[in-house]
Tab-separated table of C-alpha atoms and ligand atoms in Angstrom:
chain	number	residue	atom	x	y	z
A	287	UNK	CA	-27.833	3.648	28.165
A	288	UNK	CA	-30.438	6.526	28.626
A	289	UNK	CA	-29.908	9.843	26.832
A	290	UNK	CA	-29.624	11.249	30.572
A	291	UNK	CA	-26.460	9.344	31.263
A	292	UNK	CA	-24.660	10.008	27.918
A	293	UNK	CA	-24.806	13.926	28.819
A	294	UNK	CA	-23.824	12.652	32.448
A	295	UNK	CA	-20.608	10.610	31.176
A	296	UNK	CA	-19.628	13.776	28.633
A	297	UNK	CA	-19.568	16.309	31.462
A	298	UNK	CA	-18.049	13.716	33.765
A	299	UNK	CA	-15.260	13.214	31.698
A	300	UNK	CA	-14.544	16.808	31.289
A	301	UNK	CA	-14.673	17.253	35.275
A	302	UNK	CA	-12.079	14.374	35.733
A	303	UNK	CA	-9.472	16.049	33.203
A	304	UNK	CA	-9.972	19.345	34.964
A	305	UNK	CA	-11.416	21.375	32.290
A	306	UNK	CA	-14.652	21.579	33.163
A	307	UNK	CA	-15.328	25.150	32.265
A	308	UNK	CA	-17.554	27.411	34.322
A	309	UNK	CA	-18.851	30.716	33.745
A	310	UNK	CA	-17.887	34.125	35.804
A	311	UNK	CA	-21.259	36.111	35.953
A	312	UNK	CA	-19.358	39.859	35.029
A	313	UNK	CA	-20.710	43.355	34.780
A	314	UNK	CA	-18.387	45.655	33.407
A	315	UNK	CA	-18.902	49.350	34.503
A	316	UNK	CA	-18.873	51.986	31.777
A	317	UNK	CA	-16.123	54.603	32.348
A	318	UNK	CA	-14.154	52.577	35.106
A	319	UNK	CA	-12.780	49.488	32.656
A	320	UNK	CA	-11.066	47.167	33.902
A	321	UNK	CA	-12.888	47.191	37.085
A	322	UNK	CA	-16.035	44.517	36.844
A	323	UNK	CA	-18.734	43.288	39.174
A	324	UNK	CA	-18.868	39.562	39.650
A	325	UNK	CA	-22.052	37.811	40.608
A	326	UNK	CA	-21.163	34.729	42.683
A	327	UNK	CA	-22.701	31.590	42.692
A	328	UNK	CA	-24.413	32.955	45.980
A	329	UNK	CA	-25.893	36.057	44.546
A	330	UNK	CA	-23.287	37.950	46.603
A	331	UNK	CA	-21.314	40.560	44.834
A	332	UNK	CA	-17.439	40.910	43.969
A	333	UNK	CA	-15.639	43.586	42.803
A	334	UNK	CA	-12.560	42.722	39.962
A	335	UNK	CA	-10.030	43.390	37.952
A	336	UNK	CA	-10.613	41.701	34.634
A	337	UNK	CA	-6.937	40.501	33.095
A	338	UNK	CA	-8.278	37.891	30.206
A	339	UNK	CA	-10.655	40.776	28.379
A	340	UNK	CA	-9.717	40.852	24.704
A	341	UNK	CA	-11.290	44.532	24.445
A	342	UNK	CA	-7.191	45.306	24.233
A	343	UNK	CA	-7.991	49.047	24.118
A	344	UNK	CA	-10.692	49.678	26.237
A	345	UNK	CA	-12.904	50.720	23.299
A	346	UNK	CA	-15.934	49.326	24.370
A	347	UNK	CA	-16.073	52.340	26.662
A	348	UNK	CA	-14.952	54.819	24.184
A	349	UNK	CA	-17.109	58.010	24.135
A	350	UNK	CA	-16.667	58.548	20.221
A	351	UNK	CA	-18.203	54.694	20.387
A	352	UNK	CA	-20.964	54.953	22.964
A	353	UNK	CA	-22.065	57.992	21.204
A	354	UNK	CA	-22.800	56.591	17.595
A	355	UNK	CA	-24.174	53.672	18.842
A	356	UNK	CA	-26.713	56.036	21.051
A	357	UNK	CA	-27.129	57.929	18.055
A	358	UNK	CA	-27.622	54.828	15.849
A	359	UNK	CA	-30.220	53.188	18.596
A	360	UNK	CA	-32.280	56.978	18.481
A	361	UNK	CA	-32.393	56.963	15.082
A	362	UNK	CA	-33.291	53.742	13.175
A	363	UNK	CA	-34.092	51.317	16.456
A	364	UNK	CA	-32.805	47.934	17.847
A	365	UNK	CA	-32.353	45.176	14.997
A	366	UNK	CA	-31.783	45.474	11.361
A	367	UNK	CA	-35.317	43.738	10.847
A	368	UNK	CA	-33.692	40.882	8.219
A	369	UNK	CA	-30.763	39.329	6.482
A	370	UNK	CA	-28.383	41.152	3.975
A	371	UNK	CA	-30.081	40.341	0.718
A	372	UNK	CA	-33.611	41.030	2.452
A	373	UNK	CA	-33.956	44.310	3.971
A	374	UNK	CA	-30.955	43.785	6.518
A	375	UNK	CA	-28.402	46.079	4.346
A	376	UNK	CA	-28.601	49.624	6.089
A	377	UNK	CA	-26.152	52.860	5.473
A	378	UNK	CA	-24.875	51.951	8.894
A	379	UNK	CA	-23.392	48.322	7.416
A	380	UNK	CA	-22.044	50.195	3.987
A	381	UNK	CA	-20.579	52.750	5.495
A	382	UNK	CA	-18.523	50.207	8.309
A	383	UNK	CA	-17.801	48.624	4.887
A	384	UNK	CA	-16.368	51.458	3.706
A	385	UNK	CA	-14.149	51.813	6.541
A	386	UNK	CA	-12.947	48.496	6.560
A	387	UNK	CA	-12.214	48.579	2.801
A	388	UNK	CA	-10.320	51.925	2.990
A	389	UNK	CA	-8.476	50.261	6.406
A	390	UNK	CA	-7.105	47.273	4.668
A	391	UNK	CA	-6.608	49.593	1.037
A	392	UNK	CA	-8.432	46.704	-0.725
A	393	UNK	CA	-11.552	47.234	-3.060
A	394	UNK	CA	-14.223	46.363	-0.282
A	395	UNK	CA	-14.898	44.296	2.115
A	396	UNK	CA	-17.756	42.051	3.328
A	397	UNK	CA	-19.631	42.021	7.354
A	398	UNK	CA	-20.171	39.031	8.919
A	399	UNK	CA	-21.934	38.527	12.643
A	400	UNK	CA	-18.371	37.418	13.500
A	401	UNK	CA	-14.619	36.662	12.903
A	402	UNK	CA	-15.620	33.378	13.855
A	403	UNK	CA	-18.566	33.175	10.810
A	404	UNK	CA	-16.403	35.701	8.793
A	405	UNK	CA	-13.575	32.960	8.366
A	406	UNK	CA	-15.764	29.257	8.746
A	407	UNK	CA	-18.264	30.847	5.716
A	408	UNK	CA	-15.302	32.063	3.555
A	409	UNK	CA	-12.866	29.251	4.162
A	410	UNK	CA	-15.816	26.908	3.535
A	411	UNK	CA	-17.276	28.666	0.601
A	412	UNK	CA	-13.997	29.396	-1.256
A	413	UNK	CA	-13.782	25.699	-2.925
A	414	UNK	CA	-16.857	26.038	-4.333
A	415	UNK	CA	-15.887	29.164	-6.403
A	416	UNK	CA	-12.350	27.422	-7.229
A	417	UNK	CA	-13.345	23.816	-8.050
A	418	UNK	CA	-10.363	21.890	-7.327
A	419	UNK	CA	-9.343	24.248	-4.653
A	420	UNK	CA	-6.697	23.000	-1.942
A	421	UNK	CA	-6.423	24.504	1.379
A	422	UNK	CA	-2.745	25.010	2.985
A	423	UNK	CA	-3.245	25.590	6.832
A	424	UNK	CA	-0.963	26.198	9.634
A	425	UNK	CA	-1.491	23.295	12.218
A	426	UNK	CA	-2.403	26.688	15.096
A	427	UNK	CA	-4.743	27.637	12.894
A	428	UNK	CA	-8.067	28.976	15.258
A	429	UNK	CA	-10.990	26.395	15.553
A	430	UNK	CA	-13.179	28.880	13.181
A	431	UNK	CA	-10.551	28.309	10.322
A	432	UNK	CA	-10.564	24.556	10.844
A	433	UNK	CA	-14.150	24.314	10.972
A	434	UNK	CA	-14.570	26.369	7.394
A	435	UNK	CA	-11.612	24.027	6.324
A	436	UNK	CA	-12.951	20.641	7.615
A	437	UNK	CA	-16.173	20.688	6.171
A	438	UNK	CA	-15.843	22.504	2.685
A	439	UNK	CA	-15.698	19.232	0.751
A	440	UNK	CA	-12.099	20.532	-0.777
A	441	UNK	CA	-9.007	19.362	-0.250
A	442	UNK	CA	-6.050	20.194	2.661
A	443	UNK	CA	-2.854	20.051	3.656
A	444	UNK	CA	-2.022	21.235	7.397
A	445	UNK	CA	1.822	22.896	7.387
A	446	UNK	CA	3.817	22.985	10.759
A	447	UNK	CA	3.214	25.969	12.976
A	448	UNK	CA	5.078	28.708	10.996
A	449	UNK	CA	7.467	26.079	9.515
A	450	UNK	CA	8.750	27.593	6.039
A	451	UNK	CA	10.195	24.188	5.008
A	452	UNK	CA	7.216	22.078	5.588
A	453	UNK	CA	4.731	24.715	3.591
A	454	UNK	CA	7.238	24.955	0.937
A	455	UNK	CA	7.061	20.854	1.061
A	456	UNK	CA	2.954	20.867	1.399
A	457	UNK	CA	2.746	23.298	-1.566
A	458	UNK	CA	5.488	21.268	-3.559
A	459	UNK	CA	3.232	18.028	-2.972
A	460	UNK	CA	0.231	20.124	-4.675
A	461	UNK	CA	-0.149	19.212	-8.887
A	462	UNK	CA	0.489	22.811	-10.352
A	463	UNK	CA	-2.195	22.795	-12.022
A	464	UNK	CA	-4.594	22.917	-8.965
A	465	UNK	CA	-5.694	26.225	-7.334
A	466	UNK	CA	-4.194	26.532	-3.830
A	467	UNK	CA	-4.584	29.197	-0.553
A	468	UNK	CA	-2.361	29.490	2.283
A	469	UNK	CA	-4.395	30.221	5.385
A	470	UNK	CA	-2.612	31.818	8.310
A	471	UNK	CA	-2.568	34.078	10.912
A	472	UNK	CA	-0.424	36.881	11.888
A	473	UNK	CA	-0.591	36.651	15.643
A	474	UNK	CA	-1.266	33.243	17.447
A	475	UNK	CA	-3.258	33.984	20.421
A	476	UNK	CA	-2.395	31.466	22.688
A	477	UNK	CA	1.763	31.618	22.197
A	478	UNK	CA	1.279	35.486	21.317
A	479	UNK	CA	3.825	34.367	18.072
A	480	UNK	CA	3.512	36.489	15.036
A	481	UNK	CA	3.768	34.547	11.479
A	482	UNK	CA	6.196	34.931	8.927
A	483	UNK	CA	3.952	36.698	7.073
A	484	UNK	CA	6.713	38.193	3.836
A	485	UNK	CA	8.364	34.636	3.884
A	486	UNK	CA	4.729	32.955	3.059
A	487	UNK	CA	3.996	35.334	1.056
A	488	UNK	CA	6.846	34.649	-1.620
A	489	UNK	CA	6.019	31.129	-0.745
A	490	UNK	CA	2.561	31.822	-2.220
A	491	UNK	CA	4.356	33.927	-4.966
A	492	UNK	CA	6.635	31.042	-6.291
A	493	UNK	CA	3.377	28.558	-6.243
A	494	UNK	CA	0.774	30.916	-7.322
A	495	UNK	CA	-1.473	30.864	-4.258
A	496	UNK	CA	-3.472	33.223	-3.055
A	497	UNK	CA	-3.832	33.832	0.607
A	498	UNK	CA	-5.778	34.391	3.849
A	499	UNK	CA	-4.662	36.223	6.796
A	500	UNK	CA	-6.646	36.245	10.055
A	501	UNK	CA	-5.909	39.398	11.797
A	502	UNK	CA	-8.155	39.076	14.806
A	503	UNK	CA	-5.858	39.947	17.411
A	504	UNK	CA	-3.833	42.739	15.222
A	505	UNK	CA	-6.179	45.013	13.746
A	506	UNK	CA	-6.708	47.873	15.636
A	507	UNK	CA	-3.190	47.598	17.444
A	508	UNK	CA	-0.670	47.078	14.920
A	509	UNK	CA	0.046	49.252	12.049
A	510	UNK	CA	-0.260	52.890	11.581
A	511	UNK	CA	-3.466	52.809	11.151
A	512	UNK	CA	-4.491	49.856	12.867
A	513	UNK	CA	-4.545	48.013	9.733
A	514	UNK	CA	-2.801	44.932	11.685
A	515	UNK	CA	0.522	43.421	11.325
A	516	UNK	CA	0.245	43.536	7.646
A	517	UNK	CA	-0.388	46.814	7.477
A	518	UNK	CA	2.883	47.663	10.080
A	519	UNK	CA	4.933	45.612	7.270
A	520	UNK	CA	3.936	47.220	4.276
A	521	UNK	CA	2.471	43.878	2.902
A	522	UNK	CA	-1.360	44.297	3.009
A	523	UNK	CA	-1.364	44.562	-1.009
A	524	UNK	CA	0.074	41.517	-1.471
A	525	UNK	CA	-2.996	39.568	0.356
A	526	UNK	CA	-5.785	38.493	-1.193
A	527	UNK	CA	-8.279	37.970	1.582
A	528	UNK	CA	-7.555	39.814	4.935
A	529	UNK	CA	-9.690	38.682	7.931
A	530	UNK	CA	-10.406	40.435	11.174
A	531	UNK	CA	-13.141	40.850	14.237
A	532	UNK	CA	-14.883	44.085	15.377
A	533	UNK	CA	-15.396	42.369	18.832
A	534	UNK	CA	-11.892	42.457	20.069
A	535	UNK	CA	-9.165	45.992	19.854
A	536	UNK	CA	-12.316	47.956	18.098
A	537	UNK	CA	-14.778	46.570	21.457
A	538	UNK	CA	-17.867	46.097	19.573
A	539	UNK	CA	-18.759	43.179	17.806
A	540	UNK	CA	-18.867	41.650	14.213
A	541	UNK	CA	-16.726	40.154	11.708
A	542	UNK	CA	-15.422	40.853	8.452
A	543	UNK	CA	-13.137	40.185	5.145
A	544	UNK	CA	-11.494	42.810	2.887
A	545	UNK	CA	-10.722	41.905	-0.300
A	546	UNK	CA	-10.991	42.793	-3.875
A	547	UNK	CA	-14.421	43.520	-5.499
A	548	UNK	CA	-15.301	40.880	-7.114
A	549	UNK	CA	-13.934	37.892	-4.529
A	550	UNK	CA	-16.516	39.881	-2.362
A	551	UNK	CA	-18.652	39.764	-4.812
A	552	UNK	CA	-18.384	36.004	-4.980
A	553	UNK	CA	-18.221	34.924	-1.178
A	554	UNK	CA	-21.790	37.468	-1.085
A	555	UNK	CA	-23.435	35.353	-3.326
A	556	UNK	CA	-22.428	32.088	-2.404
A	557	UNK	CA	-21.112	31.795	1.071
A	558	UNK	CA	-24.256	30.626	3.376
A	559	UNK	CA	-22.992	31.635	6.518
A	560	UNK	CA	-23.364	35.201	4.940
A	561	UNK	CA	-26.491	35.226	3.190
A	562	UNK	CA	-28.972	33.225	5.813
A	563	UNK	CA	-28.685	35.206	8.739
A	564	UNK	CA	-29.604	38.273	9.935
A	565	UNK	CA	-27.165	41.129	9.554
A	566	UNK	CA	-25.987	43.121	12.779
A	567	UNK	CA	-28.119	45.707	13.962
A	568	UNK	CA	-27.647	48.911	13.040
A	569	UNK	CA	-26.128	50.130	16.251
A	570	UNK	CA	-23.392	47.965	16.336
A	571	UNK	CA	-22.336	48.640	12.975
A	572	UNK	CA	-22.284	52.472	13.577
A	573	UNK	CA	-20.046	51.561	16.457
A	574	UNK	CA	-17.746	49.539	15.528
A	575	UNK	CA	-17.518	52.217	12.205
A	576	UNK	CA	-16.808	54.620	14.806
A	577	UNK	CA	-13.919	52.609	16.186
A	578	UNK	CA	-12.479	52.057	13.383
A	579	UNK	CA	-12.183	55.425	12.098
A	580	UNK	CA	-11.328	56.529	15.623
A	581	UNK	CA	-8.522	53.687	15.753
A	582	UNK	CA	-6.599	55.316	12.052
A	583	UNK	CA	-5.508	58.117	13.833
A	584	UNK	CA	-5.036	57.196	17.401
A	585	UNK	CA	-1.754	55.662	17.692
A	586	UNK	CA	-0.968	57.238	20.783
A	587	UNK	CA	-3.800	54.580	22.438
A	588	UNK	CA	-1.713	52.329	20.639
A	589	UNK	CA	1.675	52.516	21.949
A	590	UNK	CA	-0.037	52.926	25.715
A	591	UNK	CA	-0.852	49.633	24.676
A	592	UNK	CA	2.675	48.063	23.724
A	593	UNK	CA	4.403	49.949	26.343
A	594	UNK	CA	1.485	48.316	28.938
A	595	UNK	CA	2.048	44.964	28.030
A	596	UNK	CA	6.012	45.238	27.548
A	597	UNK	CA	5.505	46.813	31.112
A	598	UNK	CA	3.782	43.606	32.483
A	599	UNK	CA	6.141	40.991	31.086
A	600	UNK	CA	8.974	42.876	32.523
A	601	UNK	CA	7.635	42.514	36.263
A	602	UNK	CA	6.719	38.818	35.254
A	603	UNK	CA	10.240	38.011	34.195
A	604	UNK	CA	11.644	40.007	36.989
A	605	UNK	CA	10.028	37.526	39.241
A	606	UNK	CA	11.663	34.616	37.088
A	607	UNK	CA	7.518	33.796	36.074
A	608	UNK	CA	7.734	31.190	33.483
A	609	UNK	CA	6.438	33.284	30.500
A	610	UNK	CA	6.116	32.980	26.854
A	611	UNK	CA	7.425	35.893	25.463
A	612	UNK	CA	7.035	36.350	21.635
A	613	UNK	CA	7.378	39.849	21.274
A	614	UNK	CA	3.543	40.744	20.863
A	615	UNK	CA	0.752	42.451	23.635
A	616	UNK	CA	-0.080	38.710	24.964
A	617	UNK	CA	0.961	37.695	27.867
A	618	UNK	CA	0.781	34.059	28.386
A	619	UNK	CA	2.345	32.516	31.966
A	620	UNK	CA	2.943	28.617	31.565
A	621	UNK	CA	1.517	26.413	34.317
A	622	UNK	CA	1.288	23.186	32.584
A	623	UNK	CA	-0.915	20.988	33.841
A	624	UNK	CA	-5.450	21.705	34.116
A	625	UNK	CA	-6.155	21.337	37.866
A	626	UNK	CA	-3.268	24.124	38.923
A	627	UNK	CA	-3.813	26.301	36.247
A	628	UNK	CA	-7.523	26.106	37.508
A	629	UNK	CA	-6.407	26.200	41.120
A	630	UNK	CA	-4.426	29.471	40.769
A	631	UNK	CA	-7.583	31.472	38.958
A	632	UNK	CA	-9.544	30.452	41.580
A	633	UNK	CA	-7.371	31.804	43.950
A	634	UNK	CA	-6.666	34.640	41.892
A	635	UNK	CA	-9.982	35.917	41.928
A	636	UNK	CA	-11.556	35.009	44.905
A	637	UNK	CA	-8.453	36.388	46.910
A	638	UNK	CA	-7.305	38.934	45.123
A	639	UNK	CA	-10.815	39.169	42.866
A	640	UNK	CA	-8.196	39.268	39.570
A	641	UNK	CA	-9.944	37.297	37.413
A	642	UNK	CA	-7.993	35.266	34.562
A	643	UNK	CA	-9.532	32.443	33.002
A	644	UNK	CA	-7.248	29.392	32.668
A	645	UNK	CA	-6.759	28.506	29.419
A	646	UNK	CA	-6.970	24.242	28.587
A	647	UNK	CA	-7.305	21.568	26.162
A	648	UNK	CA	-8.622	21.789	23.782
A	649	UNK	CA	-7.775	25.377	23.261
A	650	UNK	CA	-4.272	24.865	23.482
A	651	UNK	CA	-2.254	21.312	23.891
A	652	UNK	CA	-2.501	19.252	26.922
A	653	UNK	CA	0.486	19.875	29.496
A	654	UNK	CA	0.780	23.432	27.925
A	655	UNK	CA	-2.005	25.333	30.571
A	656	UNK	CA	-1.984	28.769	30.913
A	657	UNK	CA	-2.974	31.529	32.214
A	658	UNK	CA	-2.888	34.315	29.779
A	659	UNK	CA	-3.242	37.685	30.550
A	660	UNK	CA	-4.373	40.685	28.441
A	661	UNK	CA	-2.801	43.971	29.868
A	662	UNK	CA	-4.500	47.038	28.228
A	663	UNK	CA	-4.180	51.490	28.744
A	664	UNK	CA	-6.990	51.352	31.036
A	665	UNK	CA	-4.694	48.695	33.195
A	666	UNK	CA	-3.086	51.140	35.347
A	667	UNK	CA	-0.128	51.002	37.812
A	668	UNK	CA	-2.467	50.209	41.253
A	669	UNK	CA	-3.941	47.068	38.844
A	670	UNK	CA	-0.518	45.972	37.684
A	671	UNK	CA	0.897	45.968	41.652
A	672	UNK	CA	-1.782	43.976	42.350
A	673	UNK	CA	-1.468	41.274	39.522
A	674	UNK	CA	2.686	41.172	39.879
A	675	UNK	CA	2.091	40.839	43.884
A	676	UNK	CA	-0.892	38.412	44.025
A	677	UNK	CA	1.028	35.780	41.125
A	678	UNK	CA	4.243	36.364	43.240
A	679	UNK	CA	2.511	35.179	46.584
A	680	UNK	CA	0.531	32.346	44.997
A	681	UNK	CA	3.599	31.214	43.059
A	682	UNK	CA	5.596	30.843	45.875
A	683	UNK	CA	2.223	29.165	48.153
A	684	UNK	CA	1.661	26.867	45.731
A	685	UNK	CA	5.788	25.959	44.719
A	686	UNK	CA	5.348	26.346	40.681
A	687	UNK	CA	8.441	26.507	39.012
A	688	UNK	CA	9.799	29.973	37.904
A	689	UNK	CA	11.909	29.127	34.915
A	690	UNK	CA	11.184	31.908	31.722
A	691	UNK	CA	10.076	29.400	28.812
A	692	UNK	CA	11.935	30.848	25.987
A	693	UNK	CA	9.714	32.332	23.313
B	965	PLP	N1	-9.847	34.189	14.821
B	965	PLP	C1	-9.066	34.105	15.914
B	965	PLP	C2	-7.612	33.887	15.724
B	965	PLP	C3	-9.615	34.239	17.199
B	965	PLP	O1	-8.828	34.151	18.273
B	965	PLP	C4	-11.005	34.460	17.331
B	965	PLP	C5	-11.644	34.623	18.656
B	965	PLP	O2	-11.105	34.547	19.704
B	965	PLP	C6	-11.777	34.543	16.175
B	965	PLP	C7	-11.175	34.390	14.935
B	965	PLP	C8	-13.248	34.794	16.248
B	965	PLP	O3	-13.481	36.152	16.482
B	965	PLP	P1	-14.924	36.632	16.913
B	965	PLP	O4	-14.905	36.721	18.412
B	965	PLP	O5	-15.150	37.939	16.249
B	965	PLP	O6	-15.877	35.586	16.442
């Protein structure tokens, strides 16, 4: 056994289940979103549509954004020259703090690089500021949660996917006197399912947990301030740590947690993932501040948004497409097994240049591929034709079943 053929047999075996994944060289073009230039393995050129983006708004091309970053770049340069304890804490990263904290109505809140390092640092910090600490998580839970969760040295309990019963049973199973969290989402990306946030919260009430919400794909588009689901149902205060990404509805990049003072406080001192690393530079702070504060007030952007996607999964169901429908902006379409779901994005885009990436194992459960598609208000009518007609055609070509999966 060489190290040669070890890497040989790992990418092997992801060829032979069919979810081998391969990059789609992009350029999106400033002022014309959704529309994209694809690179092809050739070096010849493509133009697309892009349907998977999770820029949900289109504010990655937002003038309000574009201009404070310029601004920011003029002003103080490219990187923020260190990490936050060492020279890497600017007025551009307190004052996207600000924002956040005054977004989520908590005392402040804390940047990370990412969602992704925002919840694996906290979730894998958090037992080492409550010895004892156990972790309840819902079995969807994204990979970053399970990473911070898996290797905190703490103890957890994984609860059914939004099963009431089973967390009540999990937390029941807990000695009282032991400090607990519920960690949860409030909309599952890959079903597009919202949690029972209110229920879980009581939950946590009646057992004296505190909790963790990962808003990722809420904030920005859900509440009247884009404040996330919580926000939309009133129940922000009753949440101790509230997680979301810049990178996604806002269009920038970066991470975060709101909370009160002095659990910032505590994840800032302790959390590694936080304090040995470089902080964001400057640019992308101001940004993603400008997003933010752009995103409080423009709910019209977000109900273009809701009314898009409710749009979309109309046509779908019209054609009998066999699509998950859970009442939020994603739009997943079931194909069920790696090498058709693959089949019908590559057909997708080099036919129709649409380009959705299938979604497989491990992302979501074998037998459960998908394409999932992420309609947004700079998908207009000409784009959503040309989605509706193309799936129609290759539906029919390639005899998938049309049966709606219930949500
Ligand atoms: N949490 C969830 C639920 C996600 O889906 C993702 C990314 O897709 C993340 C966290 C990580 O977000 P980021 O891209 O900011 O690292």
């Amino acid at each position: 056994m060489t190290y040669d053929s070890s890497l040989d047999i790992a990418l092997q075996r992801l060829h032979d289940e069919g979810r081998y994944r391969t990059f789609i060289d992009v350029e999106r073009e400033r002022g014309n979103f959704p529309h994209a230039v694809r690179t092809k393995p050739d070096g010849s050129k493509q133009d697309v549509t892009i349907w998977c983006g999770n820029d949900y708004l289109g504010m990655g091309q937002h003038p309000v954004v574009l201009k404070a970053m310029h601004e920011a770049i003029d002003a103080t340069g490219a990187g923020s020259g260190g990490t936050r304890n060492i020279s890497g804490t600017t007025v551009y990263h307190k004052r996207l703090e600000a924002e956040l904290s005054d977004l989520h109505h908590k005392e402040d809140a804390l940047l990370f690089t990412s969602a992704y390092i925002a919840n694996d640092a906290t979730l894998s910090t958090l037992p080492k500021i409550f010895p004892g600490l156990v972790i309840l998580s819902d079995s969807l839970n994204h990979a970053s949660m399970i990473e911070g969760i898996r290797r905190n040295g703490g103890a957890k309990s994984i609860f059914k996917h939004n099963d009431l019963d089973d967390l009540r049973a999990k937390l029941e199973a807990v000695p009282a006197n032991l400090p607990k969290l519920i960690a949860f989402e409030s909309i599952y990306s890959m079903d597009g399912d919202f949690a029972p946030i209110e229920a879980i919260l009581d939950l946590a009430d009646e057992y004296n947990a505190l909790t963790y919400i990962d808003e990722v794909h809420a904030v920005g588009m859900y509440g009247p301030r884009g404040g996330g689901v919580a926000e939309r149902d009133g129940l922000m205060g009753r949440i101790d740590i509230i997680n979301g990404t810049l990178a996604k509805a806002y269009g920038v990049m970066g991470g975060y947690i709101a909370a009160s003072a002095k659990m910032c406080d505590a994840i800032r001192s302790y959390a590694p993932g936080f304090i040995f690393t470089t902080s964001l530079p400057p640019a992308v702070a101001a940004g993603a501040a400008a997003s933010v504060a752009h995103l409080k007030t423009d709910t019209a952007l977000r109900q273009q948004h809701q009314d898009g996607a409710a749009a979309l999964k109309l046509r779908l169901k019209g054609l009998g497409m066999p699509l998950i429908d859970n009442g939020t902006h994603i739009v997943p379409v079931h194909v069920g097994d790696p090498v058709k779901c693959k089949m019908i994005s590559d057909r997708l885009l080099d036919d129709f240049g649409i380009y959705v990436q299938p979604i497989n194992f491990p992302t979501v459960p074998r037998g459960t591929e998908r394409l999932r598609f992420t309609p947004s208000p700079v998908h207009g009518p000409e784009q959503v034709d040309a989605l509706v007609n193309a799936l129609d055609m290759l539906w029919s070509h390639c005899a998938l079943n049309r049966a709606e999966l219930a949500g």
